[in-house]
XYZ file of C-alpha atoms in Angstrom:
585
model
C 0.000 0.000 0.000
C 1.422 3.286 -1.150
C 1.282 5.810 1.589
C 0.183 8.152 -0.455
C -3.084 5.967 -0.667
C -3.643 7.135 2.436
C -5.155 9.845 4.120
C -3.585 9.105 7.562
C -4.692 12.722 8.313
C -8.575 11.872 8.546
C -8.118 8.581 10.019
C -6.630 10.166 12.794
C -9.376 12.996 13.124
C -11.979 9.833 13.109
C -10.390 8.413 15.609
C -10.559 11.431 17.496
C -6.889 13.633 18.711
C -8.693 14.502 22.006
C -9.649 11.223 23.413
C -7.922 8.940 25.428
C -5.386 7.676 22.973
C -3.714 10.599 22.007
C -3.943 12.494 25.110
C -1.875 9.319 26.839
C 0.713 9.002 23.432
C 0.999 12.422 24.066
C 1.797 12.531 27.750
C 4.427 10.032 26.983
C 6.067 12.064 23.892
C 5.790 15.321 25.712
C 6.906 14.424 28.974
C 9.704 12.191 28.155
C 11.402 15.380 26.783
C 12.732 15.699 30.342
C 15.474 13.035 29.772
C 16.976 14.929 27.067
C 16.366 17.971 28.551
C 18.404 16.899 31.975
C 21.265 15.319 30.077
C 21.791 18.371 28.663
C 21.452 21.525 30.471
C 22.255 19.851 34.387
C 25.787 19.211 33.462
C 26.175 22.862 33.585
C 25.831 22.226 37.725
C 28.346 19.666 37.950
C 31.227 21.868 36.547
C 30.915 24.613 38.767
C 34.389 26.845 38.218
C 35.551 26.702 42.245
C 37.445 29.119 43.956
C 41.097 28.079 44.304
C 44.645 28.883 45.357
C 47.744 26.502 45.124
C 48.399 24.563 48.713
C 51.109 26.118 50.603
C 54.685 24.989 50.535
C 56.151 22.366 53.064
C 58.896 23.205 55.240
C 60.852 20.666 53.348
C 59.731 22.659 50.353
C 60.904 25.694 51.569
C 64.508 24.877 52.812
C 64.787 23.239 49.261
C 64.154 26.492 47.186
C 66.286 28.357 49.920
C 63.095 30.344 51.215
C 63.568 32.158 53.815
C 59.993 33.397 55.509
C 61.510 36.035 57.643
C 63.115 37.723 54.258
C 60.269 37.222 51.967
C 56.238 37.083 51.458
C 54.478 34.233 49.909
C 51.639 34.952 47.369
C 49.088 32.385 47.190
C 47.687 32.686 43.840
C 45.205 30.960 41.563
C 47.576 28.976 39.293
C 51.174 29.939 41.088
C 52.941 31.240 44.145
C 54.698 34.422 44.347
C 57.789 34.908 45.892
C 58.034 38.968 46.859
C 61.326 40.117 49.067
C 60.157 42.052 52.263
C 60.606 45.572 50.762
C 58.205 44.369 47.960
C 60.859 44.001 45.417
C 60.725 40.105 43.727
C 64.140 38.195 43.591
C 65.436 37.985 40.289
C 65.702 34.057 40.739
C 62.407 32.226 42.048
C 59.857 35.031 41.656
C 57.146 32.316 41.128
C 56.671 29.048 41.316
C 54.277 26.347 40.365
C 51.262 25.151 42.309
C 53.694 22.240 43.712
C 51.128 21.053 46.058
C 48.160 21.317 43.839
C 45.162 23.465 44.955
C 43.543 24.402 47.810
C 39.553 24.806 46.788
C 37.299 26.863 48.903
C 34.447 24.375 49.319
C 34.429 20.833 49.472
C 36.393 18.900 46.403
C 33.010 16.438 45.634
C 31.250 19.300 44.881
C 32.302 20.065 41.504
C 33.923 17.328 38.782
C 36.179 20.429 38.281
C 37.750 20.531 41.619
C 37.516 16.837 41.771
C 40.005 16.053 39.317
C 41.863 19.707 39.285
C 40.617 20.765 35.945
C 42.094 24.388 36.602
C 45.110 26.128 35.329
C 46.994 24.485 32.686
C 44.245 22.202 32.872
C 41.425 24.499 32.578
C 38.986 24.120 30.026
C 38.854 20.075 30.155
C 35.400 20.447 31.815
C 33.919 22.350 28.963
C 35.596 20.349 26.344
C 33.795 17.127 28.269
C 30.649 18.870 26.852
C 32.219 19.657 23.773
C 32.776 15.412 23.397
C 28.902 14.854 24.226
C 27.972 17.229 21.954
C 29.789 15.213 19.199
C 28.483 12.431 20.342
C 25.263 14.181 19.627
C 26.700 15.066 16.276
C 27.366 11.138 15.434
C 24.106 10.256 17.003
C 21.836 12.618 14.281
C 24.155 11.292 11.749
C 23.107 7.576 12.267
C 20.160 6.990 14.643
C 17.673 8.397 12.235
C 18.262 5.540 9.757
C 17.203 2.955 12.507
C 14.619 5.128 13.189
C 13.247 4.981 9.879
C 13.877 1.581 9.692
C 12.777 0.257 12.611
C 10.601 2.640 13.372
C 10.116 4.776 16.351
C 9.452 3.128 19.500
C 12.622 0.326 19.550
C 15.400 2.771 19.012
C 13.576 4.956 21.424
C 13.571 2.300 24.139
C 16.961 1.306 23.451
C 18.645 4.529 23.680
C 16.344 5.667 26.754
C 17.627 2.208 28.355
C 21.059 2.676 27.665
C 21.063 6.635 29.080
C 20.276 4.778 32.468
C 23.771 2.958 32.187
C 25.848 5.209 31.062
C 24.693 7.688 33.343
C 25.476 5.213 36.175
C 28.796 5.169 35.222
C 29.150 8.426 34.695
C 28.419 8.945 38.788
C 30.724 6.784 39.277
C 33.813 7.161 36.609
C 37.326 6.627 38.558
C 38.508 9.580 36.515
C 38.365 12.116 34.056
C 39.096 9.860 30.832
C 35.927 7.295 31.793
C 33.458 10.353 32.648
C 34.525 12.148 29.326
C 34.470 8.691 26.791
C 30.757 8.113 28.648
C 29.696 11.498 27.906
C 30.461 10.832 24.260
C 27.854 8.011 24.281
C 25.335 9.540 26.081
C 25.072 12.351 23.801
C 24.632 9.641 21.084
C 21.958 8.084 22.620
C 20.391 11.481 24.080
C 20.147 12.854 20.467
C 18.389 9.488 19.510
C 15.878 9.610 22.272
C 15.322 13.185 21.281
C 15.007 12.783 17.102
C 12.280 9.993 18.115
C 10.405 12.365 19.913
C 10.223 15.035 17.417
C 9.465 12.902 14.608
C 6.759 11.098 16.284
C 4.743 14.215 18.051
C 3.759 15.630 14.665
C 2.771 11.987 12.811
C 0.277 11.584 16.061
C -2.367 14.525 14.838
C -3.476 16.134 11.713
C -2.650 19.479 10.033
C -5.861 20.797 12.196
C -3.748 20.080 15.276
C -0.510 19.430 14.591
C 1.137 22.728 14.900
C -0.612 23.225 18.195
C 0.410 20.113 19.720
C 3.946 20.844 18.317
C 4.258 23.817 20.024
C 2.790 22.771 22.994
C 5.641 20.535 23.183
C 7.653 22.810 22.799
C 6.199 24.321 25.930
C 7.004 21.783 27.905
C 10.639 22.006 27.181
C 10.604 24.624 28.717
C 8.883 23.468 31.864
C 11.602 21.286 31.945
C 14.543 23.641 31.991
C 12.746 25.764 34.479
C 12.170 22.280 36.652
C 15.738 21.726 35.984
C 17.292 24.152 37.417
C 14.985 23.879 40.845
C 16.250 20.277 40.345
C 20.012 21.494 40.332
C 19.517 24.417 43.537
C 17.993 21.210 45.576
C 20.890 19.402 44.850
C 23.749 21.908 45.448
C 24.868 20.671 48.455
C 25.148 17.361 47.684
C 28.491 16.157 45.199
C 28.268 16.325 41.763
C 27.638 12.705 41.409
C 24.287 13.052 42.845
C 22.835 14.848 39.442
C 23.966 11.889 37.417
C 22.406 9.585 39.285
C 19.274 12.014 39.049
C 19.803 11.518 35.077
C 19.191 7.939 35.630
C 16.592 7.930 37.966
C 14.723 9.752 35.253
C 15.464 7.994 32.123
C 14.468 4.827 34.876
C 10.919 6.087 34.667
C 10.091 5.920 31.431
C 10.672 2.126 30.714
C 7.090 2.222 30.668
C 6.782 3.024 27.149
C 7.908 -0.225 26.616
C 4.120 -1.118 27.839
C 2.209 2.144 26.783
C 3.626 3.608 23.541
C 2.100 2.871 20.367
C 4.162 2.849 17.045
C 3.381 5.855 14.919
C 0.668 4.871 12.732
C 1.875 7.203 9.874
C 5.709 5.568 9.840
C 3.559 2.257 9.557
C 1.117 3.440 6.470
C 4.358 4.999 5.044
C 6.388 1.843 5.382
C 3.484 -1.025 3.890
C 3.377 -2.245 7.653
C -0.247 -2.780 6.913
C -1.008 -5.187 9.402
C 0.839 -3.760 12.432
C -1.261 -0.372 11.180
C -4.336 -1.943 11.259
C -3.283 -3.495 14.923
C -2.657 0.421 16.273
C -5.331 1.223 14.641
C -7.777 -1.390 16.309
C -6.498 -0.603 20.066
C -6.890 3.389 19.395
C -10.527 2.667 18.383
C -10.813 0.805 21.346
C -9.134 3.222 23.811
C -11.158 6.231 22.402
C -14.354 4.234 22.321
C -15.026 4.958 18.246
C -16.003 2.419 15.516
C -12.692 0.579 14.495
C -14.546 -0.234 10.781
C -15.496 2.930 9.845
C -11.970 4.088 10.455
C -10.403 0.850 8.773
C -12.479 1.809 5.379
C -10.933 5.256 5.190
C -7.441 3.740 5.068
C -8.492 0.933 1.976
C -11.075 3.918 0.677
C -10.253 4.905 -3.050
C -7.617 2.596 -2.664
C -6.051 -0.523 -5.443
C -5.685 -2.737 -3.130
C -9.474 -3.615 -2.426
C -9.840 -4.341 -6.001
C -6.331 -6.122 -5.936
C -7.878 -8.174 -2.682
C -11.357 -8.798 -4.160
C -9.435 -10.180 -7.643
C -7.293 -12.762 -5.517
C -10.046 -13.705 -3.266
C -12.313 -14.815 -6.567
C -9.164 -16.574 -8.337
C -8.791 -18.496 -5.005
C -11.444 -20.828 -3.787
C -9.449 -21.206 -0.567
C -9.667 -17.665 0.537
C -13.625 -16.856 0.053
C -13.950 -17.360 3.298
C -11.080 -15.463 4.650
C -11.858 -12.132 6.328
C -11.989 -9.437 3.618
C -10.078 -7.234 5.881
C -6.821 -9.744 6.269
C -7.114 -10.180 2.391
C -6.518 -6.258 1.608
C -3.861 -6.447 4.080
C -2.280 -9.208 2.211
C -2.708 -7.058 -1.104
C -1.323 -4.667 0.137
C 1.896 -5.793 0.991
C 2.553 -8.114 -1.713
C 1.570 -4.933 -4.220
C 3.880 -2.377 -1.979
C 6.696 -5.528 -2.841
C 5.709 -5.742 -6.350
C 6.741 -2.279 -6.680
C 9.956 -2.117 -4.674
C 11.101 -4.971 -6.366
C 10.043 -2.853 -9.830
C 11.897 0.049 -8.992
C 14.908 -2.170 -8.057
C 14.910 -3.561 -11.536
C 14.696 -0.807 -13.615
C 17.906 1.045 -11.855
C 20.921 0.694 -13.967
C 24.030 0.207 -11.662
C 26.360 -2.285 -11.588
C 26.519 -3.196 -8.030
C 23.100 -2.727 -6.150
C 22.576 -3.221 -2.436
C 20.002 -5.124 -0.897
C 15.952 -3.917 -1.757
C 16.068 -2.178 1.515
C 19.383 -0.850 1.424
C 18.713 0.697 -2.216
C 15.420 2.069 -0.838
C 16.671 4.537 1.890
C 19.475 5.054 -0.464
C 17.341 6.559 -3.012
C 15.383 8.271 -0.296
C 18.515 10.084 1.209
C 19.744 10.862 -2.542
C 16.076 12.587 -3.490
C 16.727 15.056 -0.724
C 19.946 16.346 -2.584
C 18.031 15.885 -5.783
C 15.157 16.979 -5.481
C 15.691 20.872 -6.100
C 13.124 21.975 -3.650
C 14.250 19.212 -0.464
C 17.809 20.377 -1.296
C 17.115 24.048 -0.980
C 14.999 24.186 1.702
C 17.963 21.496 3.494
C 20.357 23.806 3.230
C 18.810 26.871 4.349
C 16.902 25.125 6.939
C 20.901 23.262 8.516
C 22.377 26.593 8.650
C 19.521 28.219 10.131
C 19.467 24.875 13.170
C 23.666 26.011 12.872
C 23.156 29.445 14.125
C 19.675 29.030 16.222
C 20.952 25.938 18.412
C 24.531 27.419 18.994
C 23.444 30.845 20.275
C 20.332 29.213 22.367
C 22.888 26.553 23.486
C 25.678 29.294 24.047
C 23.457 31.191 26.459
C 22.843 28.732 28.896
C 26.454 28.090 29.323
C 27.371 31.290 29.764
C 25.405 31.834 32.847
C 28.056 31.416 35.345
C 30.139 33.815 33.487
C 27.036 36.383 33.456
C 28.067 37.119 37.257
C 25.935 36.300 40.200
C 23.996 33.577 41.381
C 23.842 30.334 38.675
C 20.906 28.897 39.993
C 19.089 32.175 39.107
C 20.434 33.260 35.653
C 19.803 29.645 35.066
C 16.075 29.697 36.147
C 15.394 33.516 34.407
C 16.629 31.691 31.687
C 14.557 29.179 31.909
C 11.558 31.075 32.668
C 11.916 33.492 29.593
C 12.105 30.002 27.450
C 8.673 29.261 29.111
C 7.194 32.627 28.632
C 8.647 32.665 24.596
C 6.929 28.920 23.910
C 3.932 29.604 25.364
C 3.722 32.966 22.967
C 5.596 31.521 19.862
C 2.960 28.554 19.980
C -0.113 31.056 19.991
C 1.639 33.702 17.464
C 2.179 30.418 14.924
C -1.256 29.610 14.851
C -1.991 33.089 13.695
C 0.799 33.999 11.774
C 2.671 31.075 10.605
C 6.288 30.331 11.011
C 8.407 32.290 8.764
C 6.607 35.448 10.188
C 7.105 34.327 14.039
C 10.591 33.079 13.130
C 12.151 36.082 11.438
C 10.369 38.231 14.224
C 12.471 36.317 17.306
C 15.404 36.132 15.325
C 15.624 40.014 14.446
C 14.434 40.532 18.197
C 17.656 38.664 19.461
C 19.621 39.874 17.008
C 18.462 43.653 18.582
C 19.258 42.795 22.228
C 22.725 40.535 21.875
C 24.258 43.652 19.596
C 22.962 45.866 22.578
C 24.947 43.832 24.923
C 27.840 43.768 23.096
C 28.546 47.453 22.197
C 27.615 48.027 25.724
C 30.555 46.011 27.081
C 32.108 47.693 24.613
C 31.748 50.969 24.815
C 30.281 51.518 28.395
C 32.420 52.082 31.991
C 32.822 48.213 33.534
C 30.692 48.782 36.799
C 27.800 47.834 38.674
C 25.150 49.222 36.967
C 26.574 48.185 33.302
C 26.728 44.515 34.746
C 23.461 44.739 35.753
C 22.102 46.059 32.160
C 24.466 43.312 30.366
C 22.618 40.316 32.300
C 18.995 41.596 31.443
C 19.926 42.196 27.932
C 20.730 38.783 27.679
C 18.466 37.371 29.767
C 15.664 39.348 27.999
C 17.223 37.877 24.345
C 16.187 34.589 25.245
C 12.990 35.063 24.934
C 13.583 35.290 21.078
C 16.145 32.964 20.643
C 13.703 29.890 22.728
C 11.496 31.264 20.508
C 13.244 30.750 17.416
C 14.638 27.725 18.830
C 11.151 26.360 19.776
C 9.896 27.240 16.112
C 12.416 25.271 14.401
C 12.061 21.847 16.002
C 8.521 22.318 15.140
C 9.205 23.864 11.623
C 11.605 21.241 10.313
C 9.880 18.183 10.333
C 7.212 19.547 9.044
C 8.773 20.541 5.484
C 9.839 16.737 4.621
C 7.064 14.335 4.058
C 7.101 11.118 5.919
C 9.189 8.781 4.226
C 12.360 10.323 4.844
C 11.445 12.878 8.078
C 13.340 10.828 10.165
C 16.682 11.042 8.068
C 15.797 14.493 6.594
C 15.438 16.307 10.181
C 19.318 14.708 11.335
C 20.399 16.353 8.631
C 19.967 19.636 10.242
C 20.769 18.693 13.484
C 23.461 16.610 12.541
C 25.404 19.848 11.233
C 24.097 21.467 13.905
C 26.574 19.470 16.147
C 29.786 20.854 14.631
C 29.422 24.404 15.495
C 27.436 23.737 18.878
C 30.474 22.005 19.779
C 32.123 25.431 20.363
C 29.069 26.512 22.865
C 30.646 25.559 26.430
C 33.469 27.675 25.263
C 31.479 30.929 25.521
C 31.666 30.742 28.928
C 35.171 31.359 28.468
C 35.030 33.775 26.031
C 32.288 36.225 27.334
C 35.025 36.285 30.970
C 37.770 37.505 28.652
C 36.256 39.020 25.833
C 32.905 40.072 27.151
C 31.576 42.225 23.697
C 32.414 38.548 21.248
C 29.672 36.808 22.318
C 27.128 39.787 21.805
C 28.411 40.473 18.437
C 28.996 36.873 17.346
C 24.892 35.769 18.432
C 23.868 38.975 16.758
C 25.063 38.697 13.214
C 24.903 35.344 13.416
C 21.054 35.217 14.158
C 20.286 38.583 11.293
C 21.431 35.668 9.037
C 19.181 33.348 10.100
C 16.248 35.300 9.955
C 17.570 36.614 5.946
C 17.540 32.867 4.977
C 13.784 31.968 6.721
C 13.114 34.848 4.621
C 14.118 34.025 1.710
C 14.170 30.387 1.141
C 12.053 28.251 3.509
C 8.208 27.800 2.701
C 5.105 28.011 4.890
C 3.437 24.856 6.172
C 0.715 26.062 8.114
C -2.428 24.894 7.307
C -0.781 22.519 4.780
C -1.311 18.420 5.040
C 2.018 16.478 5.773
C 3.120 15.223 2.925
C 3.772 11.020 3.053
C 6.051 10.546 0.190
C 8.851 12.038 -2.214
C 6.577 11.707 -4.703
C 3.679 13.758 -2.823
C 6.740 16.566 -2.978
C 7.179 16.512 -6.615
C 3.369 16.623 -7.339
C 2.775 19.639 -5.220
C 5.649 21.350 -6.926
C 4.195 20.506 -10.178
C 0.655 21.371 -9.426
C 2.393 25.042 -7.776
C 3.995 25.367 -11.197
C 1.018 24.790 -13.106
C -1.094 27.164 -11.033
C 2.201 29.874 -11.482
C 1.758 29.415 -15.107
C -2.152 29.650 -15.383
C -2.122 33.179 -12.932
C 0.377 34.585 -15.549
C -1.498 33.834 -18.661
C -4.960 34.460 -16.837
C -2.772 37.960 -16.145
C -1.846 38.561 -19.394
């Protein structure tokens, strides 16, 4: 059965997107975004920069670099000690020495994975570059978890990774040192960007156009609920070591084994892949759950539709199946005619070593999007656009310990102008659309991060310019979650079933490489405290140009289920272009 056979969108209004069904699916979806949510952001917690000086010298120490105490004074610095002579001159030999005793840390090593293994000094900036390795592990998991996904579908690798986050985080509580915690971080952000694709893909397939941008951004919402939870999470846990938040990690991921029990497959991935039967099996328990005729529903996925006549044709040819239910025997026609055509299409492509039927079909799938001149536009625009957005929104939150005062409450303001922009970007795309709400929180970032940087810039370094430099970034956020928000919404939407999976990694896959420099803003906005301003600014004017410019609108519009479906509508659009202009003329 072609999926294009199939209007997936008005079986799913039959079966009715506000019942029982899809509220729980939803609640699963929705909720679960907590897992990636905590493996990202909490980490920020657990490498606290600590206060430090070296340890002071032994006796032995002393005597052995001929240091006399009564003649000299000892500075106890960050990252070395300074020998000064007692009429403030320093000695031309030993004016400073090394922390020889490593560092004394004003609170409690445990508390911080940077004090625990004395990631400061000439070591300083292995803690961010930790994040930097999950992040390409983030970057390896877009590039290959959404073939499985599309594959397999959406609920085994989804399980899988969400099991294996509960390990990994485990060890990572427990890693003997820094080379174990970093190598796990790697794989967590593998199977973190797994879990996360899953959920994204599969939100949108549960509802039709009606209510899919809603639910999308509602979603989206949530995120944000998260974060804000998050960070309450984090200030509870503060006095406890650093461990503790991993182990929080796994607790969570712990809690949502249940969808091994509760979550359905996506009924769309199903139609789209000839799964006919294991459709119809979703299908039937949906009916059931939301308390709506299962036949009605089942005749709107065979209606106007070959493989009735294809069934009825066998079933008269074959005495043995009259009495077979007429259901099972469209099923059956349906996936022997979905094979008749694979096989077809495998036949009549000329190369000279082919892979295997399935192989050769996501191989043509991931070539149409390069192909295709309208999937390989819109790609492009749409991976630098998740470049710049994701970096910047990703970039913020890591700078908030450089921002200056408390963490726990840039962290949370953060978080809370993240709520506040969902909740508004998921009302102002109902009435305006995307590109509109997009290139609106884009430019509006763009505004405030330029403000912030020309006012470190140009402004007197006191209190009051510290002040306005926090709230100018605190206030951007509320476009850039916006914008951020919009396009995890936005990009699945533009690629039509068949290859959403693979088509949104894309994106986020290349997203990966520059978001690995993001835990290095931290460091760059203490030394350089204008770069960051200037950098998000122009970055994010260039994001909102190419919305502008290249990327369509979706609202209102009906997911497409095929390739195909994407060359039709371009050829129907071109037809229509051509019929205004003559009708014009």
């Amino acid at each position: 059965m072609k999926s294009s056979q199939v209007n997936v969108d008005e079986i799913m209004d039959c079966l009715g997107v506000s019942r029982f069904f899809h509220i729980t699916q939803y609640l699963l979806l929705s909720s679960s975004l907590m897992v990636p949510v905590f493996n990202s952001y909490l980490f920020i917690f657990t490498a606290l920069s600590p206060e430090h000086r070296c340890q002071n010298l032994t006796d032995f120490q002393l005597d052995q670099y001929n240091i006399s105490i009564s003649n000299v004074r000892l500075i106890y610095r960050n990252c070395s000690i300074e020998i000064i002579s007692s009429d403030g001159r320093i000695p031309a030999k030993n004016e400073s020495l090394a922390c020889l005793n490593g560092y004394h840390y004003m609170k409690p090593v445990h508390m911080s994975l940077t004090s625990q293994w004395d990631l400061v000094c000439n070591r300083k900036g292995l803690a961010e570059t930790s994040q930097t390795i999950y992040i390409f592990g983030q970057l390896f998991g877009g590039l290959a978890s959404p073939y499985f996904i599309d594959r397999f579908g959406r609920k085994p690798p989804r399980i899988l990774s969400n099991f294996l986050l509960v390990i990994i985080n485990l060890i990572c509580a427990f890693s003997p040192s820094y080379a174990v915690f970093a190598s796990m971080r790697f794989f967590a952000g593998i199977f973190r960007e797994a879990y996360l694709i899953t959920t994204f893909a599969a939100i949108p397939e549960l509802y039709s156009k009606k209510k899919r941008v809603l639910m999308s951004g509602l979603s989206t919402v949530l995120w944000s609920v998260w974060s804000t939870l998050g960070g309450a999470a984090a200030y509870l846990l503060k006095d406890y070591c650093w461990n503790v938040i991993y182990l929080f990690n796994a607790t969570i991921s712990g809690c949502f084994i249940i969808e091994v029990f509760f979550l359905a497959e996506s009924i769309r991935w199903l139609f789209a892949n000839s799964k006919v039967k294991q459709a119809k099996k979703v299908i039937k328990m949906a009916a059931k759950q939301n308390n709506v005729d299962f036949e009605h529903i089942w005749s709107i996925a065979l209606k106007n539709n070959p493989v009735q006549e294809a069934a009825n044709q066998r079933d008269g040819n074959n005495p043995d199946n009259r009495h077979r239910d007429l259901q099972v025997q469209a099923d059956d026609a349906a996936v022997n005619h979905t094979e008749d055509h694979v096989k077809k299409d495998i036949a009549t492509t000329d190369t000279s070593e082919q892979p295997s039927e399935k192989e050769m079909s996501k191989f043509i799938q991931v070539k149409a999007i390069f192909k295709t001149p309208y999937l390989r536009k819109i790609t492009i625009a749409i991976s630098i656009c998740w470049m710049i957005d994701i970096t910047s929104f990703t970039s913020l939150y890591f700078m908030v310990e450089a921002l200056g005062g408390s963490v726990y409450f840039n962290f949370t303001m953060l978080a809370v102008a993240e709520l506040v922009s969902s909740i508004f970007y998921s009302l102002g795309v109902n009435r305006f659309g995307h590109k509109i709400s997009l290139i609106f929180s884009k430019t509006f970032t763009a505004i405030l991060t330029f403000s912030a940087g020309l006012l470190m810039l140009l402004a007197e370094n006191n209190k009051t310019t510290e002040k306005i430099f926090v709230t100018l970034y605190l206030v951007s956020m509320l476009g850039l979650s916006a914008a951020f928000s919009g396009i995890y919404i936005y990009t699945p939407e533009l690629y039509p079933t068949q290859i959403r999976s693979i088509a949104f990694g894309i994106p986020i896959t290349l997203s990966r490489t520059t978001c690995s420099v993001a835990p290095f803003f931290k460091l760059l906005t203490l030394y350089i405290p204008w770069a960051s301003g200037f950098t998000m600014g122009s970055a994010c004017l260039i994001s909102a140009v190419l919305v502008w410019l290249f990327l369509p609108e979706t609202k209102n519009k009906v997911l497409m289920q095929t390739v195909e479906d994407v060359q039709k509508m371009k050829a129907e659009e071109k037809t229509m272009k051509l019929f205004r202009t003559k009708r014009n003329t």
